[in-house]
PDB file of C-alpha atoms and ligand atoms in Angstrom:
ATOM      1  CA  MET A   1      43.859 139.259 122.423  1.00 41.00           C
ATOM      2  CA  LYS A   2      44.251 140.719 125.840  1.00 43.00           C
ATOM      3  CA  MET A   3      48.019 140.601 125.418  1.00 44.00           C
ATOM      4  CA  LYS A   4      47.879 142.302 122.016  1.00 47.00           C
ATOM      5  CA  ARG A   5      45.679 145.047 123.368  1.00 44.00           C
ATOM      6  CA  PHE A   6      48.062 145.496 126.246  1.00 45.00           C
ATOM      7  CA  VAL A   7      51.070 145.666 123.940  1.00 47.00           C
ATOM      8  CA  SER A   8      49.219 148.223 121.855  1.00 48.00           C
ATOM      9  CA  ILE A   9      48.568 150.347 124.884  1.00 46.00           C
ATOM     10  CA  VAL A  10      52.157 150.233 126.062  1.00 46.00           C
ATOM     11  CA  LEU A  11      53.414 151.031 122.581  1.00 48.00           C
ATOM     12  CA  CYS A  12      51.055 153.956 122.190  1.00 42.00           C
ATOM     13  CA  ALA A  13      52.263 155.423 125.418  1.00 46.00           C
ATOM     14  CA  LEU A  14      55.894 154.891 124.520  1.00 48.00           C
ATOM     15  CA  LEU A  15      55.715 156.160 120.960  1.00 48.00           C
ATOM     16  CA  LEU A  16      54.080 159.285 122.207  1.00 42.00           C
ATOM     17  CA  LEU A  17      56.852 160.003 124.690  1.00 43.00           C
ATOM     18  CA  PRO A  18      59.162 161.981 122.395  1.00 40.00           C
ATOM     19  CA  VAL A  19      56.217 163.962 121.112  1.00 35.00           C
ATOM     20  CA  LEU A  20      54.934 164.734 124.583  1.00 36.00           C
ATOM     21  CA  ALA A  21      58.402 165.658 125.750  1.00 36.00           C
ATOM     22  CA  GLY A  22      58.662 168.050 122.823  1.00 32.00           C
ATOM     23  CA  CYS A  23      62.054 166.746 121.787  1.00 32.00           C
ATOM     24  CA  GLY A  24      63.677 164.513 119.233  1.00 30.00           C
ATOM     25  CA  ALA A  25      64.558 160.965 120.184  1.00 30.00           C
ATOM     26  CA  LYS A  26      68.221 161.337 119.209  1.00 29.00           C
ATOM     27  CA  THR A  27      69.858 162.248 122.448  1.00 30.00           C
ATOM     28  CA  GLU A  28      67.235 161.293 124.982  1.00 30.00           C
ATOM     29  CA  THR A  29      67.253 157.936 126.672  1.00 34.00           C
ATOM     30  CA  PRO A  30      63.649 157.049 126.144  1.00 35.00           C
ATOM     31  CA  ALA A  31      61.893 155.375 129.007  1.00 38.00           C
ATOM     32  CA  ALA A  32      60.736 153.009 126.296  1.00 41.00           C
ATOM     33  CA  THR A  33      63.944 151.078 126.129  1.00 40.00           C
ATOM     34  CA  THR A  34      64.519 150.826 129.813  1.00 36.00           C
ATOM     35  CA  ALA A  35      60.953 150.012 130.705  1.00 35.00           C
ATOM     36  CA  PRO A  36      60.205 146.448 131.722  1.00 35.00           C
ATOM     37  CA  ALA A  37      59.113 144.140 128.926  1.00 37.00           C
ATOM     38  CA  ALA A  38      55.613 144.686 127.653  1.00 39.00           C
ATOM     39  CA  THR A  39      54.471 141.577 129.474  1.00 36.00           C
ATOM     40  CA  GLU A  40      55.258 143.139 132.860  1.00 35.00           C
ATOM     41  CA  ALA A  41      54.689 146.858 132.561  1.00 33.00           C
ATOM     42  CA  PRO A  42      51.367 148.170 133.773  1.00 32.00           C
ATOM     43  CA  ALA A  43      50.428 151.121 131.570  1.00 37.00           C
ATOM     44  CA  ALA A  44      48.389 152.717 134.279  1.00 35.00           C
ATOM     45  CA  PRO A  45      46.526 155.593 132.652  1.00 37.00           C
ATOM     46  CA  ALA A  46      45.671 153.812 129.448  1.00 41.00           C
ATOM     47  CA  GLU A  47      44.397 150.679 131.205  1.00 42.00           C
ATOM     48  CA  THR A  48      41.067 152.246 132.153  1.00 43.00           C
ATOM     49  CA  GLU A  49      38.189 151.741 129.749  1.00 49.00           C
ATOM     50  CA  THR A  50      37.317 155.446 129.815  1.00 52.00           C
ATOM     51  CA  GLU A  51      40.605 156.648 128.337  1.00 58.00           C
ATOM     52  CA  ALA A  52      40.868 155.813 124.671  1.00 61.00           C
ATOM     53  CA  PRO A  53      44.490 155.026 123.791  1.00 60.00           C
ATOM     54  CA  ALA A  54      45.864 156.746 120.717  1.00 59.00           C
ATOM     55  CA  PRO A  55      45.915 154.241 117.877  1.00 72.00           C
ATOM     56  CA  LEU A  56      49.198 152.573 117.018  1.00 76.00           C
ATOM     57  CA  SER A  57      50.613 153.465 113.668  1.00 94.00           C
ATOM     58  CA  GLU A  58      49.022 151.160 111.142  1.00 95.00           C
ATOM     59  CA  ASP A  59      52.240 149.369 110.182  1.00 96.00           C
ATOM     60  CA  VAL A  60      53.298 148.601 113.758  1.00 97.00           C
ATOM     61  CA  GLN A  61      49.774 147.468 114.619  1.00 97.00           C
ATOM     62  CA  LYS A  62      49.923 145.057 111.665  1.00 97.00           C
ATOM     63  CA  ILE A  63      53.088 143.479 113.059  1.00 98.00           C
ATOM     64  CA  VAL A  64      51.533 143.138 116.505  1.00 98.00           C
ATOM     65  CA  ASP A  65      48.376 141.594 115.014  1.00 97.00           C
ATOM     66  CA  ARG A  66      50.425 139.246 112.847  1.00 98.00           C
ATOM     67  CA  GLY A  67      52.420 138.173 115.888  1.00 98.00           C
ATOM     68  CA  VAL A  68      55.667 138.083 113.888  1.00 98.00           C
ATOM     69  CA  LEU A  69      58.309 140.685 113.124  1.00 98.00           C
ATOM     70  CA  ARG A  70      59.919 139.908 109.763  1.00 98.00           C
ATOM     71  CA  VAL A  71      63.518 141.068 109.530  1.00 98.00           C
ATOM     72  CA  GLY A  72      66.007 141.077 106.655  1.00 98.00           C
ATOM     73  CA  VAL A  73      69.436 140.009 107.900  1.00 98.00           C
ATOM     74  CA  LYS A  74      72.745 138.788 106.540  1.00 98.00           C
ATOM     75  CA  ASN A  75      73.495 135.069 106.869  1.00 97.00           C
ATOM     76  CA  ALA A  76      77.262 135.022 106.341  1.00 96.00           C
ATOM     77  CA  VAL A  77      78.615 138.002 108.258  1.00 97.00           C
ATOM     78  CA  LEU A  78      80.263 136.761 111.447  1.00 96.00           C
ATOM     79  CA  GLY A  79      79.345 138.810 114.490  1.00 98.00           C
ATOM     80  CA  PHE A  80      76.502 140.601 112.652  1.00 98.00           C
ATOM     81  CA  GLY A  81      74.202 138.112 110.911  1.00 98.00           C
ATOM     82  CA  PHE A  82      75.447 134.552 110.565  1.00 98.00           C
ATOM     83  CA  GLN A  83      73.453 131.370 110.024  1.00 98.00           C
ATOM     84  CA  ASP A  84      74.780 128.016 111.189  1.00 97.00           C
ATOM     85  CA  GLU A  85      74.331 125.755 108.179  1.00 95.00           C
ATOM     86  CA  LEU A  86      73.669 122.675 110.297  1.00 97.00           C
ATOM     87  CA  THR A  87      71.293 124.039 112.902  1.00 98.00           C
ATOM     88  CA  GLY A  88      69.861 126.918 110.864  1.00 97.00           C
ATOM     89  CA  GLU A  89      70.376 129.120 113.924  1.00 98.00           C
ATOM     90  CA  TYR A  90      71.191 132.784 113.386  1.00 98.00           C
ATOM     91  CA  THR A  91      73.671 134.637 115.593  1.00 98.00           C
ATOM     92  CA  GLY A  92      75.285 138.079 115.676  1.00 98.00           C
ATOM     93  CA  MET A  93      74.706 141.607 116.861  1.00 98.00           C
ATOM     94  CA  GLU A  94      72.054 142.382 114.247  1.00 99.00           C
ATOM     95  CA  ILE A  95      70.237 139.147 115.101  1.00 98.00           C
ATOM     96  CA  SER A  96      70.212 140.098 118.795  1.00 98.00           C
ATOM     97  CA  LEU A  97      68.919 143.579 117.989  1.00 98.00           C
ATOM     98  CA  ALA A  98      66.134 142.134 115.827  1.00 98.00           C
ATOM     99  CA  LYS A  99      65.154 139.727 118.606  1.00 98.00           C
ATOM    100  CA  LYS A 100      65.078 142.586 121.088  1.00 98.00           C
ATOM    101  CA  ILE A 101      62.757 144.631 118.863  1.00 98.00           C
ATOM    102  CA  ALA A 102      60.439 141.618 118.522  1.00 98.00           C
ATOM    103  CA  GLU A 103      60.565 141.021 122.258  1.00 98.00           C
ATOM    104  CA  TYR A 104      59.687 144.641 122.842  1.00 97.00           C
ATOM    105  CA  LEU A 105      56.666 144.279 120.576  1.00 97.00           C
ATOM    106  CA  GLY A 106      55.709 141.002 122.243  1.00 97.00           C
ATOM    107  CA  VAL A 107      55.903 139.101 118.944  1.00 98.00           C
ATOM    108  CA  ASP A 108      58.016 136.339 117.383  1.00 98.00           C
ATOM    109  CA  VAL A 109      60.821 137.120 114.962  1.00 98.00           C
ATOM    110  CA  GLU A 110      61.339 135.659 111.501  1.00 98.00           C
ATOM    111  CA  PHE A 111      64.608 136.107 109.612  1.00 98.00           C
ATOM    112  CA  THR A 112      64.979 136.408 105.854  1.00 98.00           C
ATOM    113  CA  ALA A 113      68.525 136.237 104.478  1.00 98.00           C
ATOM    114  CA  VAL A 114      69.148 139.276 102.279  1.00 98.00           C
ATOM    115  CA  THR A 115      71.991 140.609 100.149  1.00 97.00           C
ATOM    116  CA  ALA A 116      72.979 144.155  99.271  1.00 96.00           C
ATOM    117  CA  ALA A 117      71.062 143.620  96.033  1.00 93.00           C
ATOM    118  CA  THR A 118      67.807 142.253  97.542  1.00 97.00           C
ATOM    119  CA  ARG A 119      67.316 143.987 100.886  1.00 98.00           C
ATOM    120  CA  THR A 120      65.573 147.115  99.632  1.00 97.00           C
ATOM    121  CA  GLU A 121      63.272 145.294  97.201  1.00 97.00           C
ATOM    122  CA  LEU A 122      62.085 143.072 100.041  1.00 98.00           C
ATOM    123  CA  LEU A 123      61.483 146.095 102.240  1.00 98.00           C
ATOM    124  CA  ASP A 124      59.659 147.966  99.471  1.00 98.00           C
ATOM    125  CA  SER A 125      57.461 144.973  98.675  1.00 98.00           C
ATOM    126  CA  GLY A 126      56.453 144.563 102.331  1.00 97.00           C
ATOM    127  CA  ASP A 127      58.003 141.092 102.589  1.00 98.00           C
ATOM    128  CA  ILE A 128      60.084 142.312 105.522  1.00 98.00           C
ATOM    129  CA  ASP A 129      59.377 144.976 108.138  1.00 98.00           C
ATOM    130  CA  CYS A 130      62.940 146.218 108.592  1.00 98.00           C
ATOM    131  CA  VAL A 131      66.513 145.560 107.507  1.00 99.00           C
ATOM    132  CA  LEU A 132      69.387 144.892 109.909  1.00 99.00           C
ATOM    133  CA  ALA A 133      72.002 143.803 107.404  1.00 98.00           C
ATOM    134  CA  THR A 134      75.281 145.760 107.548  1.00 98.00           C
ATOM    135  CA  PHE A 135      73.312 148.433 105.710  1.00 98.00           C
ATOM    136  CA  THR A 136      75.367 151.606 105.376  1.00 98.00           C
ATOM    137  CA  ILE A 137      73.537 154.886 105.861  1.00 98.00           C
ATOM    138  CA  THR A 138      74.118 157.233 102.921  1.00 98.00           C
ATOM    139  CA  GLU A 139      72.515 160.536 101.944  1.00 96.00           C
ATOM    140  CA  GLU A 140      71.355 158.963  98.699  1.00 96.00           C
ATOM    141  CA  ARG A 141      69.712 155.988 100.439  1.00 98.00           C
ATOM    142  CA  LYS A 142      68.082 158.290 102.991  1.00 98.00           C
ATOM    143  CA  LYS A 143      66.015 159.704 100.132  1.00 98.00           C
ATOM    144  CA  SER A 144      64.314 156.323  99.709  1.00 98.00           C
ATOM    145  CA  TRP A 145      64.321 154.710 103.183  1.00 98.00           C
ATOM    146  CA  ASP A 146      64.510 155.775 106.795  1.00 98.00           C
ATOM    147  CA  PHE A 147      67.592 154.801 108.787  1.00 98.00           C
ATOM    148  CA  THR A 148      68.063 154.861 112.527  1.00 98.00           C
ATOM    149  CA  THR A 149      70.974 156.500 114.261  1.00 98.00           C
ATOM    150  CA  PRO A 150      73.980 154.220 113.532  1.00 98.00           C
ATOM    151  CA  TYR A 151      74.557 151.269 115.865  1.00 98.00           C
ATOM    152  CA  TYR A 152      77.981 150.354 114.432  1.00 98.00           C
ATOM    153  CA  THR A 153      80.710 151.888 112.267  1.00 98.00           C
ATOM    154  CA  ASP A 154      82.855 149.771 109.989  1.00 98.00           C
ATOM    155  CA  TYR A 155      85.360 150.571 107.224  1.00 98.00           C
ATOM    156  CA  VAL A 156      85.873 149.355 103.694  1.00 98.00           C
ATOM    157  CA  THR A 157      88.994 147.432 102.770  1.00 97.00           C
ATOM    158  CA  VAL A 158      90.265 145.075 100.095  1.00 98.00           C
ATOM    159  CA  LEU A 159      91.092 141.361 100.266  1.00 98.00           C
ATOM    160  CA  VAL A 160      93.629 139.852  97.863  1.00 98.00           C
ATOM    161  CA  GLU A 161      95.441 136.592  97.247  1.00 98.00           C
ATOM    162  CA  ASP A 162      98.947 136.860  98.742  1.00 98.00           C
ATOM    163  CA  ALA A 163     100.370 135.533  95.477  1.00 98.00           C
ATOM    164  CA  SER A 164      99.096 138.652  93.685  1.00 98.00           C
ATOM    165  CA  GLY A 165     101.624 140.843  95.500  1.00 97.00           C
ATOM    166  CA  ILE A 166      98.950 143.558  95.885  1.00 98.00           C
ATOM    167  CA  LYS A 167      99.504 145.382  99.187  1.00 97.00           C
ATOM    168  CA  THR A 168      98.270 148.953  98.822  1.00 97.00           C
ATOM    169  CA  LEU A 169      95.725 151.114  97.038  1.00 98.00           C
ATOM    170  CA  GLY A 170      98.459 152.003  94.539  1.00 97.00           C
ATOM    171  CA  ASP A 171      98.875 148.325  93.626  1.00 98.00           C
ATOM    172  CA  LEU A 172      95.217 148.210  92.570  1.00 98.00           C
ATOM    173  CA  VAL A 173      95.758 150.535  89.607  1.00 98.00           C
ATOM    174  CA  ASP A 174      94.505 148.891  86.404  1.00 98.00           C
ATOM    175  CA  LYS A 175      93.182 145.895  88.330  1.00 98.00           C
ATOM    176  CA  LYS A 176      89.681 144.407  88.282  1.00 98.00           C
ATOM    177  CA  VAL A 177      87.897 144.394  91.628  1.00 98.00           C
ATOM    178  CA  GLY A 178      84.929 142.239  92.656  1.00 98.00           C
ATOM    179  CA  VAL A 179      82.118 144.070  94.456  1.00 98.00           C
ATOM    180  CA  SER A 180      78.540 143.311  95.407  1.00 97.00           C
ATOM    181  CA  SER A 181      75.727 144.795  93.316  1.00 96.00           C
ATOM    182  CA  GLY A 182      73.948 147.527  95.199  1.00 94.00           C
ATOM    183  CA  SER A 183      76.837 148.130  97.618  1.00 96.00           C
ATOM    184  CA  THR A 184      78.776 151.267  98.481  1.00 97.00           C
ATOM    185  CA  SER A 185      82.101 149.484  97.884  1.00 98.00           C
ATOM    186  CA  ALA A 186      83.104 150.481  94.338  1.00 98.00           C
ATOM    187  CA  LYS A 187      82.445 154.176  94.863  1.00 98.00           C
ATOM    188  CA  ALA A 188      84.284 154.075  98.192  1.00 98.00           C
ATOM    189  CA  LEU A 189      87.325 152.446  96.562  1.00 98.00           C
ATOM    190  CA  VAL A 190      87.484 154.898  93.669  1.00 98.00           C
ATOM    191  CA  LYS A 191      87.196 157.822  96.095  1.00 97.00           C
ATOM    192  CA  ALA A 192      89.952 156.369  98.284  1.00 98.00           C
ATOM    193  CA  MET A 193      92.231 155.810  95.263  1.00 98.00           C
ATOM    194  CA  ILE A 194      91.648 159.405  94.140  1.00 98.00           C
ATOM    195  CA  GLU A 195      92.340 160.727  97.647  1.00 97.00           C
ATOM    196  CA  ALA A 196      95.509 158.634  97.844  1.00 97.00           C
ATOM    197  CA  GLY A 197      96.615 160.186  94.555  1.00 97.00           C
ATOM    198  CA  VAL A 198      97.010 156.864  92.766  1.00 97.00           C
ATOM    199  CA  ILE A 199      94.405 157.661  90.084  1.00 97.00           C
ATOM    200  CA  SER A 200      93.484 161.075  88.728  1.00 96.00           C
ATOM    201  CA  GLY A 201      89.736 160.859  89.259  1.00 91.00           C
ATOM    202  CA  ASP A 202      89.048 162.694  86.017  1.00 93.00           C
ATOM    203  CA  GLY A 203      85.386 162.207  85.234  1.00 94.00           C
ATOM    204  CA  PHE A 204      84.481 161.061  88.747  1.00 97.00           C
ATOM    205  CA  ASP A 205      81.112 162.327  89.954  1.00 96.00           C
ATOM    206  CA  ALA A 206      79.868 160.830  93.208  1.00 94.00           C
ATOM    207  CA  ASP A 207      76.227 161.388  92.192  1.00 94.00           C
ATOM    208  CA  THR A 208      76.392 159.577  88.887  1.00 95.00           C
ATOM    209  CA  PHE A 209      79.182 157.046  89.555  1.00 97.00           C
ATOM    210  CA  ASP A 210      78.391 153.616  88.123  1.00 97.00           C
ATOM    211  CA  PRO A 211      80.696 150.642  88.850  1.00 98.00           C
ATOM    212  CA  ALA A 212      79.536 148.987  85.632  1.00 97.00           C
ATOM    213  CA  THR A 213      81.013 151.700  83.425  1.00 97.00           C
ATOM    214  CA  TRP A 214      83.959 152.993  85.478  1.00 97.00           C
ATOM    215  CA  THR A 215      87.283 152.020  83.887  1.00 97.00           C
ATOM    216  CA  ALA A 216      89.595 154.953  84.687  1.00 96.00           C
ATOM    217  CA  GLY A 217      92.453 153.380  86.665  1.00 96.00           C
ATOM    218  CA  VAL A 218      90.461 150.500  88.139  1.00 98.00           C
ATOM    219  CA  SER A 219      87.451 148.498  86.985  1.00 98.00           C
ATOM    220  CA  PHE A 220      84.774 146.410  88.655  1.00 98.00           C
ATOM    221  CA  ALA A 221      82.930 143.141  88.283  1.00 98.00           C
ATOM    222  CA  GLN A 222      79.636 143.095  90.172  1.00 98.00           C
ATOM    223  CA  TYR A 223      78.210 139.963  91.778  1.00 97.00           C
ATOM    224  CA  ASP A 224      74.954 139.134  93.525  1.00 95.00           C
ATOM    225  CA  ASP A 225      76.554 137.680  96.624  1.00 94.00           C
ATOM    226  CA  TYR A 226      79.839 137.496  98.499  1.00 95.00           C
ATOM    227  CA  PRO A 227      80.599 133.760  98.211  1.00 95.00           C
ATOM    228  CA  THR A 228      80.628 134.215  94.422  1.00 97.00           C
ATOM    229  CA  ILE A 229      83.134 137.069  94.687  1.00 98.00           C
ATOM    230  CA  SER A 230      85.344 134.917  96.891  1.00 98.00           C
ATOM    231  CA  THR A 231      85.243 132.122  94.290  1.00 98.00           C
ATOM    232  CA  ALA A 232      86.010 134.640  91.539  1.00 98.00           C
ATOM    233  CA  LEU A 233      89.029 135.832  93.550  1.00 98.00           C
ATOM    234  CA  SER A 234      90.364 132.265  93.868  1.00 98.00           C
ATOM    235  CA  ALA A 235      89.788 131.689  90.171  1.00 98.00           C
ATOM    236  CA  GLY A 236      91.639 134.873  89.211  1.00 98.00           C
ATOM    237  CA  GLU A 237      88.497 136.275  87.590  1.00 98.00           C
ATOM    238  CA  VAL A 238      89.070 139.366  89.739  1.00 98.00           C
ATOM    239  CA  ASP A 239      92.296 140.658  91.304  1.00 98.00           C
ATOM    240  CA  ALA A 240      90.722 141.846  94.536  1.00 98.00           C
ATOM    241  CA  PHE A 241      87.534 141.687  96.642  1.00 98.00           C
ATOM    242  CA  CYS A 242      86.345 144.983  98.116  1.00 98.00           C
ATOM    243  CA  VAL A 243      83.725 145.512 100.796  1.00 98.00           C
ATOM    244  CA  ASP A 244      83.335 146.314 104.513  1.00 98.00           C
ATOM    245  CA  LYS A 245      85.911 144.607 106.719  1.00 97.00           C
ATOM    246  CA  SER A 246      83.200 142.913 108.780  1.00 96.00           C
ATOM    247  CA  ILE A 247      81.879 141.194 105.660  1.00 97.00           C
ATOM    248  CA  LEU A 248      85.343 140.235 104.400  1.00 97.00           C
ATOM    249  CA  ALA A 249      86.374 138.546 107.665  1.00 95.00           C
ATOM    250  CA  VAL A 250      84.819 135.201 106.761  1.00 95.00           C
ATOM    251  CA  TYR A 251      86.680 135.100 103.410  1.00 98.00           C
ATOM    252  CA  HIS A 252      90.052 136.023 104.937  1.00 97.00           C
ATOM    253  CA  THR A 253      91.444 132.510 104.711  1.00 97.00           C
ATOM    254  CA  ASP A 254      95.033 131.218 104.509  1.00 97.00           C
ATOM    255  CA  GLY A 255      96.955 132.695 101.602  1.00 98.00           C
ATOM    256  CA  ARG A 256      94.839 135.865 101.518  1.00 98.00           C
ATOM    257  CA  SER A 257      95.459 139.271 103.113  1.00 98.00           C
ATOM    258  CA  TYR A 258      93.901 142.680 103.465  1.00 98.00           C
ATOM    259  CA  ILE A 259      95.700 145.567 101.779  1.00 98.00           C
ATOM    260  CA  ASP A 260      97.263 148.072 104.180  1.00 95.00           C
ATOM    261  CA  ASP A 261      94.528 150.678 103.723  1.00 94.00           C
ATOM    262  CA  LYS A 262      91.050 150.864 105.194  1.00 95.00           C
ATOM    263  CA  PHE A 263      88.807 153.743 104.204  1.00 97.00           C
ATOM    264  CA  SER A 264      85.304 155.164 103.950  1.00 98.00           C
ATOM    265  CA  PRO A 265      83.558 154.764 107.335  1.00 98.00           C
ATOM    266  CA  GLN A 266      80.386 152.707 106.962  1.00 98.00           C
ATOM    267  CA  GLU A 267      77.739 153.532 109.524  1.00 98.00           C
ATOM    268  CA  TYR A 268      75.153 150.776 109.895  1.00 98.00           C
ATOM    269  CA  GLY A 269      71.543 151.669 110.695  1.00 98.00           C
ATOM    270  CA  ILE A 270      68.215 149.868 110.695  1.00 99.00           C
ATOM    271  CA  ALA A 271      66.364 150.618 107.459  1.00 98.00           C
ATOM    272  CA  THR A 272      62.597 150.936 107.417  1.00 98.00           C
ATOM    273  CA  VAL A 273      59.894 152.212 105.102  1.00 98.00           C
ATOM    274  CA  LYS A 274      60.054 155.985 104.833  1.00 98.00           C
ATOM    275  CA  GLY A 275      57.739 157.821 107.207  1.00 98.00           C
ATOM    276  CA  SER A 276      56.505 154.595 108.833  1.00 98.00           C
ATOM    277  CA  GLY A 277      55.706 153.928 112.479  1.00 98.00           C
ATOM    278  CA  MET A 278      58.471 151.319 112.397  1.00 98.00           C
ATOM    279  CA  SER A 279      60.987 154.067 111.632  1.00 98.00           C
ATOM    280  CA  GLU A 280      59.957 155.945 114.741  1.00 97.00           C
ATOM    281  CA  LEU A 281      59.893 152.823 116.896  1.00 97.00           C
ATOM    282  CA  CYS A 282      63.333 151.582 115.728  1.00 98.00           C
ATOM    283  CA  GLU A 283      64.885 155.015 116.255  1.00 98.00           C
ATOM    284  CA  THR A 284      63.498 155.205 119.776  1.00 97.00           C
ATOM    285  CA  LEU A 285      64.771 151.741 120.633  1.00 98.00           C
ATOM    286  CA  ILE A 286      68.235 152.147 119.055  1.00 98.00           C
ATOM    287  CA  THR A 287      68.923 155.503 120.677  1.00 98.00           C
ATOM    288  CA  GLY A 288      67.854 154.052 124.002  1.00 98.00           C
ATOM    289  CA  TRP A 289      70.113 151.019 123.563  1.00 98.00           C
ATOM    290  CA  LEU A 290      73.013 153.254 122.558  1.00 98.00           C
ATOM    291  CA  ALA A 291      72.530 155.361 125.665  1.00 98.00           C
ATOM    292  CA  ASP A 292      72.096 152.523 128.165  1.00 98.00           C
ATOM    293  CA  GLY A 293      75.103 150.450 127.053  1.00 98.00           C
ATOM    294  CA  THR A 294      73.123 147.628 125.413  1.00 98.00           C
ATOM    295  CA  ILE A 295      74.757 148.197 122.024  1.00 98.00           C
ATOM    296  CA  ASP A 296      78.264 148.366 123.499  1.00 98.00           C
ATOM    297  CA  ALA A 297      77.602 145.089 125.284  1.00 98.00           C
ATOM    298  CA  LEU A 298      76.421 143.444 122.051  1.00 98.00           C
ATOM    299  CA  ILE A 299      79.524 144.691 120.216  1.00 98.00           C
ATOM    300  CA  ALA A 300      81.741 143.190 122.928  1.00 98.00           C
ATOM    301  CA  GLU A 301      79.750 139.931 123.126  1.00 97.00           C
ATOM    302  CA  ASN A 302      80.073 139.402 119.392  1.00 98.00           C
ATOM    303  CA  GLY A 303      83.794 140.186 119.301  1.00 96.00           C
ATOM    304  CA  ILE A 304      83.401 143.009 116.780  1.00 96.00           C
ATOM    305  CA  ALA A 305      84.869 145.875 118.796  1.00 87.00           C
TER     306      ALA A 305
HETATM  307  N1  LIG B   1      77.669 147.977 103.949  1.00 56.02           N
HETATM  308  C1  LIG B   1      77.854 148.207 102.555  1.00 56.02           C
HETATM  309  C2  LIG B   1      76.600 148.739 101.936  1.00 56.02           C
HETATM  310  O1  LIG B   1      75.618 148.903 102.595  1.00 56.02           O
HETATM  311  C3  LIG B   1      78.344 146.978 101.854  1.00 56.02           C
HETATM  312  C4  LIG B   1      77.320 146.075 101.282  1.00 56.02           C
HETATM  313  C5  LIG B   1      76.613 145.177 102.255  1.00 56.02           C
HETATM  314  O2  LIG B   1      76.225 145.578 103.315  1.00 56.02           O
HETATM  315  O3  LIG B   1      76.414 144.004 101.866  1.00 56.02           O
HETATM  316  O4  LIG B   1      76.599 149.045 100.770  1.00 56.02           O
END
């Protein structure tokens, strides 16, 4: 109990910092992220019984009381979120970031493997507290969830069987491409093909684009997970597999290659419930870790530079 109260006090002080400083968290290096761990830091003014600490936001307090931070992560993206099938152990940059957030809160961390199709449902239902799962920040998604400042930028590309002879965006004309449901991939590919001048783009509207109905120059088959797309590629059910390069890496086996083009920068951020205390906390921590070199070190450590 004493520990929880102490963590609460430290958090209150830290979450108030940007407010007290009268500035946004974006460019500041918050003391929060460089402060010693909650177990060591004496929060001097708030420790006295006479000063009532401001209450923690309800959602962060719940996590502290529960003693566990529940995080949605990928389980098959090397360097980001990868689970060893034998040991069950998770590794990767997003795993390390999740552990650091939990450590900061003084709680344990629990991972739930998510896909592009399940991650937002699990966040909306309250089954997980945040998502660190190669989740691209888009204007459309920002309407429904909060995202931190990006901690990594990837690109989209396309994986094919060498035997297909497909090498460029132009070679994908009239082909069927496997993508994950709920991902940015299909729209990114159509945009890139239009920009490259290999399809006309007549009828393309970024706001209403639907991979299920798009057939003008390229078409899509949507799957719930990436292993199934990889199997479909081997089986010839689809001619190509399109998603972020980081996700494709594990499926880039002998006899398969990336096409020459990579496109559509994908900025990954932590997603949280809109307007929540977690949003504010994650933003403060991520901007601090960007400023103090922690994120760069994690990128290097995980070989994803
Ligand atoms: N990063 C892309 C997205 O958020 C690809 C899907 C994924 O992360 O699984 O849509």
